[in-house]
Short mmCIF file of C-alpha atoms in Angstrom, two decimals:
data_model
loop_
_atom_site.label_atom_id
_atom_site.label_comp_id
_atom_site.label_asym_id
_atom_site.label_seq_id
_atom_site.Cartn_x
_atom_site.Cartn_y
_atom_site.Cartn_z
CA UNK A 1 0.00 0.00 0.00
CA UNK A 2 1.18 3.65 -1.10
CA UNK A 3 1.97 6.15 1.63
CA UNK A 4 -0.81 9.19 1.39
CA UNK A 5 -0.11 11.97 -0.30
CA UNK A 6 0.64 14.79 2.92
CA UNK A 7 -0.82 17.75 2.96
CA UNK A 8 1.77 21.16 2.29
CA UNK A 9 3.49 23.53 5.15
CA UNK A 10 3.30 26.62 3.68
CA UNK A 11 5.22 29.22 5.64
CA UNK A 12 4.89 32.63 5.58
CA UNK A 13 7.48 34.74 6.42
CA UNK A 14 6.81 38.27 6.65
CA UNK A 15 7.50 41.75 7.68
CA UNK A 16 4.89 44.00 9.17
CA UNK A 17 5.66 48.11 10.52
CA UNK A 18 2.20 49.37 11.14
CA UNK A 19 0.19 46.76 10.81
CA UNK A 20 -1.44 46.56 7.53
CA UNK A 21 1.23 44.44 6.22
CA UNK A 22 0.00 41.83 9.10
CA UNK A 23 -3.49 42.17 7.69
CA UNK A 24 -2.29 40.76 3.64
CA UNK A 25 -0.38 37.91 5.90
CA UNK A 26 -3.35 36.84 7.56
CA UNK A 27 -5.76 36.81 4.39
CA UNK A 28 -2.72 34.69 2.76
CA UNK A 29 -2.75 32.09 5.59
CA UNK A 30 -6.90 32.62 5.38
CA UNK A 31 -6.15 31.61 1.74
CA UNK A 32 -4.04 28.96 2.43
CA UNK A 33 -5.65 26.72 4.86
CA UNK A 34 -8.71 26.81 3.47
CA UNK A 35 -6.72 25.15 0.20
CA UNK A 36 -5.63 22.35 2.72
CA UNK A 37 -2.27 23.83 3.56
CA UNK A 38 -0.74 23.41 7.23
CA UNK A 39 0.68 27.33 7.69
CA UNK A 40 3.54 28.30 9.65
CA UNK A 41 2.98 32.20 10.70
CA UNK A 42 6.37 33.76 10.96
CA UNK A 43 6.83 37.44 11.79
CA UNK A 44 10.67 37.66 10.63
CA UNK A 45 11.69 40.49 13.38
CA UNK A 46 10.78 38.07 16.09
CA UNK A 47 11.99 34.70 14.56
CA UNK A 48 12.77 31.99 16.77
CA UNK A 49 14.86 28.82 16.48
CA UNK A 50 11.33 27.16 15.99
CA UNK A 51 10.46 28.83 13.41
CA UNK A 52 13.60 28.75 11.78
CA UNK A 53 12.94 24.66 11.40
CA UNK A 54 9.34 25.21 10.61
CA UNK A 55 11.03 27.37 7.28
CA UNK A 56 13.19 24.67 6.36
CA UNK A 57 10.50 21.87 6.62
CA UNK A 58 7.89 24.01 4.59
CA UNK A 59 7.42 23.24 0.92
CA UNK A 60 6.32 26.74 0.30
CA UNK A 61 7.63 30.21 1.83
CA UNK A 62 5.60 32.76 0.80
CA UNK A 63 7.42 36.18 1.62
CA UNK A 64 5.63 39.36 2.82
CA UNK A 65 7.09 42.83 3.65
CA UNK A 66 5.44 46.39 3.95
CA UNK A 67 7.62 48.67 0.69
CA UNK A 68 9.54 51.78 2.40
CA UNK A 69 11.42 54.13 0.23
CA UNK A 70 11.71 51.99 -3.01
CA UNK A 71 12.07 48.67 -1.28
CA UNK A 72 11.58 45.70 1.03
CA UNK A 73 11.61 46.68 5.14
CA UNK A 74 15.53 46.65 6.74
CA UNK A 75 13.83 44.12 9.42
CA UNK A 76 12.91 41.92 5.81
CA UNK A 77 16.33 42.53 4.57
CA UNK A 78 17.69 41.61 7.67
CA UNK A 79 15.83 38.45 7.52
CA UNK A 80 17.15 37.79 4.00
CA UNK A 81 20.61 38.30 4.71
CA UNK A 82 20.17 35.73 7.92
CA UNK A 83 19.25 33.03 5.68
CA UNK A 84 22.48 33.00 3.67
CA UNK A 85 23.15 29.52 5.81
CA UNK A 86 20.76 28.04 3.90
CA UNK A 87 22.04 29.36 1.03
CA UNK A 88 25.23 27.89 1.85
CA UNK A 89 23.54 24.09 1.86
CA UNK A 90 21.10 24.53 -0.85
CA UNK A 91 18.32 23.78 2.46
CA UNK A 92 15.63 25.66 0.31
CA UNK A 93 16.33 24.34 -3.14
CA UNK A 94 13.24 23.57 -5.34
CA UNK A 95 10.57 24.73 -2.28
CA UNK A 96 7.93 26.96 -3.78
CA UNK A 97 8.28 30.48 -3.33
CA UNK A 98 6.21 33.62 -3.95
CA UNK A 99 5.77 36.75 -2.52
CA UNK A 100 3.44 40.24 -1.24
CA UNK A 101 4.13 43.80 -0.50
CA UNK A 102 2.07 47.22 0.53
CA UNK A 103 3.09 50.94 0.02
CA UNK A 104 0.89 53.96 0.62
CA UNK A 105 1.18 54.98 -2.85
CA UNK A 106 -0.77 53.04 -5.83
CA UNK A 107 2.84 51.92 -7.60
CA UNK A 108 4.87 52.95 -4.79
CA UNK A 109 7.62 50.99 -5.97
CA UNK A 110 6.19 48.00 -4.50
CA UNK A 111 7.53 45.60 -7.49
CA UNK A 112 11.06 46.86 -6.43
CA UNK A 113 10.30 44.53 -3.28
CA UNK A 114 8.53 41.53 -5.31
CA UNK A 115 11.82 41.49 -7.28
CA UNK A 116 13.89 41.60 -4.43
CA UNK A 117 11.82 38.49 -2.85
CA UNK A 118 12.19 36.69 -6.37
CA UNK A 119 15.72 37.36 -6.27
CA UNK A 120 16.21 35.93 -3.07
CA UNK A 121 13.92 32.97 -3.80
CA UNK A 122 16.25 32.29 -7.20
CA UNK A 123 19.27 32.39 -5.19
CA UNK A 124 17.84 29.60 -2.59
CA UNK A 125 17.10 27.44 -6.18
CA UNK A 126 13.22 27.80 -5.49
CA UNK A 127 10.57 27.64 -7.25
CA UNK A 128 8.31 31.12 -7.84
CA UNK A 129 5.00 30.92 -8.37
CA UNK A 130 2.89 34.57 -9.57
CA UNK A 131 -0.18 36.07 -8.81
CA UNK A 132 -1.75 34.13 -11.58
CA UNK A 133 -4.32 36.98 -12.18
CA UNK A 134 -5.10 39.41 -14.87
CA UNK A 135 -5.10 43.10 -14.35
CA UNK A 136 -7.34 44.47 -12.93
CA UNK A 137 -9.47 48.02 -12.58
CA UNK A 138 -8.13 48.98 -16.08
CA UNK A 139 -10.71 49.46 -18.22
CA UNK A 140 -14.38 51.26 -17.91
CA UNK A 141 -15.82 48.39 -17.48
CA UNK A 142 -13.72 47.88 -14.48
CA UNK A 143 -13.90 48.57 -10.45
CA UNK A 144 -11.39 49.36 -7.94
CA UNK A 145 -13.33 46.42 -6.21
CA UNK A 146 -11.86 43.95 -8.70
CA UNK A 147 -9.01 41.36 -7.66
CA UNK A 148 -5.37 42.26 -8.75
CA UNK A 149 -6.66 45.95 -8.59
CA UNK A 150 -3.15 47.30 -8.86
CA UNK A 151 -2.09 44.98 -11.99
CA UNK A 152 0.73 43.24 -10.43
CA UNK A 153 2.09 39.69 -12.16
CA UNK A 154 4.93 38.86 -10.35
CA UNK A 155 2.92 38.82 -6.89
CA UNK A 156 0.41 40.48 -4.87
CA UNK A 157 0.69 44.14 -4.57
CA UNK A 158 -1.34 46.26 -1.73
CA UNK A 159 -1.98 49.88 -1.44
CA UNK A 160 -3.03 51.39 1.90
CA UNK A 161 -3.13 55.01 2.97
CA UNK A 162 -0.35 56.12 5.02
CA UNK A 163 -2.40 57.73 7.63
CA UNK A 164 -4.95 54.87 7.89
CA UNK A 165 -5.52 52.06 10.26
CA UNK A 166 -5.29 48.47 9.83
CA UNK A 167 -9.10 48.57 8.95
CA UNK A 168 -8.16 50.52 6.08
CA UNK A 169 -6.42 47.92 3.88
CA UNK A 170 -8.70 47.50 0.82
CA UNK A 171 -10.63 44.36 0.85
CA UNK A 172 -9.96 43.42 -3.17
CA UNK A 173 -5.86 43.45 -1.98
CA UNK A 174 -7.36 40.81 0.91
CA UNK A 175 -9.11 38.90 -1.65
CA UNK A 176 -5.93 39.44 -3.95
CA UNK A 177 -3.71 38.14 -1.04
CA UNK A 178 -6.24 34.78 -0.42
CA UNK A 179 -5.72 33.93 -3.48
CA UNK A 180 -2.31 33.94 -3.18
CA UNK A 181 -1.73 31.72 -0.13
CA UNK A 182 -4.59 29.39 -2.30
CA UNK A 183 -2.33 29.89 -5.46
CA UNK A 184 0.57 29.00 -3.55
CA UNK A 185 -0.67 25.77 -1.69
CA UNK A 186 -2.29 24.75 -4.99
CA UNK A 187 1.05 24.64 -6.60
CA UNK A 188 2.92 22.82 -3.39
CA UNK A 189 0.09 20.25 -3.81
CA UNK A 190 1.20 19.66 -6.95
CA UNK A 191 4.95 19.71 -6.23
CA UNK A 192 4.26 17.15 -3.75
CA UNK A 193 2.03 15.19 -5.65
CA UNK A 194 5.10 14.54 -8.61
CA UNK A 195 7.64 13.74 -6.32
CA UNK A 196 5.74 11.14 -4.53
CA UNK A 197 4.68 10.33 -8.15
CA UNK A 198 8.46 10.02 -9.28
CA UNK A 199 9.38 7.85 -6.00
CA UNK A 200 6.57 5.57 -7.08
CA UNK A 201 8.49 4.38 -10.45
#
């Protein structure tokens, strides 16, 4: 008799200033477990040893980090440049990646930080998976209530107001965010699925 299938860890490691950044994280995880996923919650400025192995045993890390004058957080950086063991042992290789940012303004820069998360994700040998959304809000026919409002491919891009609370975050960059951590465990299930696949021959 086979072994079942498991289900995916998907880990999300993230970055949050004021809030609102903590607010994408938690529709991603939303989006995640109701896929089937098993989610690790990591808040990278108060990592722990624990979490640290929960990372390494994921199949997915999806990366999250507020975008502050062009670019990722320096407590996300920080995190980036701690993980350069792994680096060194190729401990990530082939996991699933992706990634999500907010900035007050509607571009803000914001895909300066998704390319900084790919980057990092490419030099760990993973795997990135995209929004896997078209644009939207525009055309005429379109609403700022749509998903993907801002028209970002490489991952999910949020735009809050500066001087707003954490019940300001707009609820099509929530939606836009569930579907990411869905996306993402969609994809691990499928990773998962061909390697037990390939152990079978």
């Amino acid at each position: 008799m086979t072994e079942p299938i498991k289900r995916p860890l998907v880990a999300i490691a993230f970055h949050s200033g004021y809030g609102h950044t903590a607010v994408l994280a938690e529709a991603v995880k939303r989006g995640a477990e109701k896929a089937g996923a098993e989610v690790a919650y990591i808040p990278v400025d108060t990592i722990t040893d624990e979490d640290w192995q929960r990372l390494d045993d994921a199949d997915a890390i999806i990366f999250g980090s507020p975008t502050y004058m062009g670019g990722a957080s320096s407590a996300f950086h920080a995190f980036a440049e701690a993980t350069s063991r792994r680096y060194l042992t190729s401990a990530w290789a082939d996991k699933i990646a992706a990634g999500f940012t907010n900035s007050a303004s509607k571009s803000g820069d914001k895909l300066n930080s998704l390319n900084f998360m790919a980057a990092l994700a490419a030099q760990h040998h993973m795997i990135w998976v995209g929004l896997g959304l078209p644009p939207g809000w525009n055309a005429l026919t379109a609403a700022e209530d749509d998903l993907n409002r801002l028209g970002f491919w490489i991952g999910a891009g949020a735009s809050t107001p500066q001087d707003g609370g954490i019940d300001t975050v707009h609820p099509a960059d929530i939606a836009t965010a569930e579907h990411l951590g869905a996306r993402v465990t969609r994809q691990a299930d499928i990773h998962i699925a061909g390697r037990h696949s390939l152990a079978q021959r």
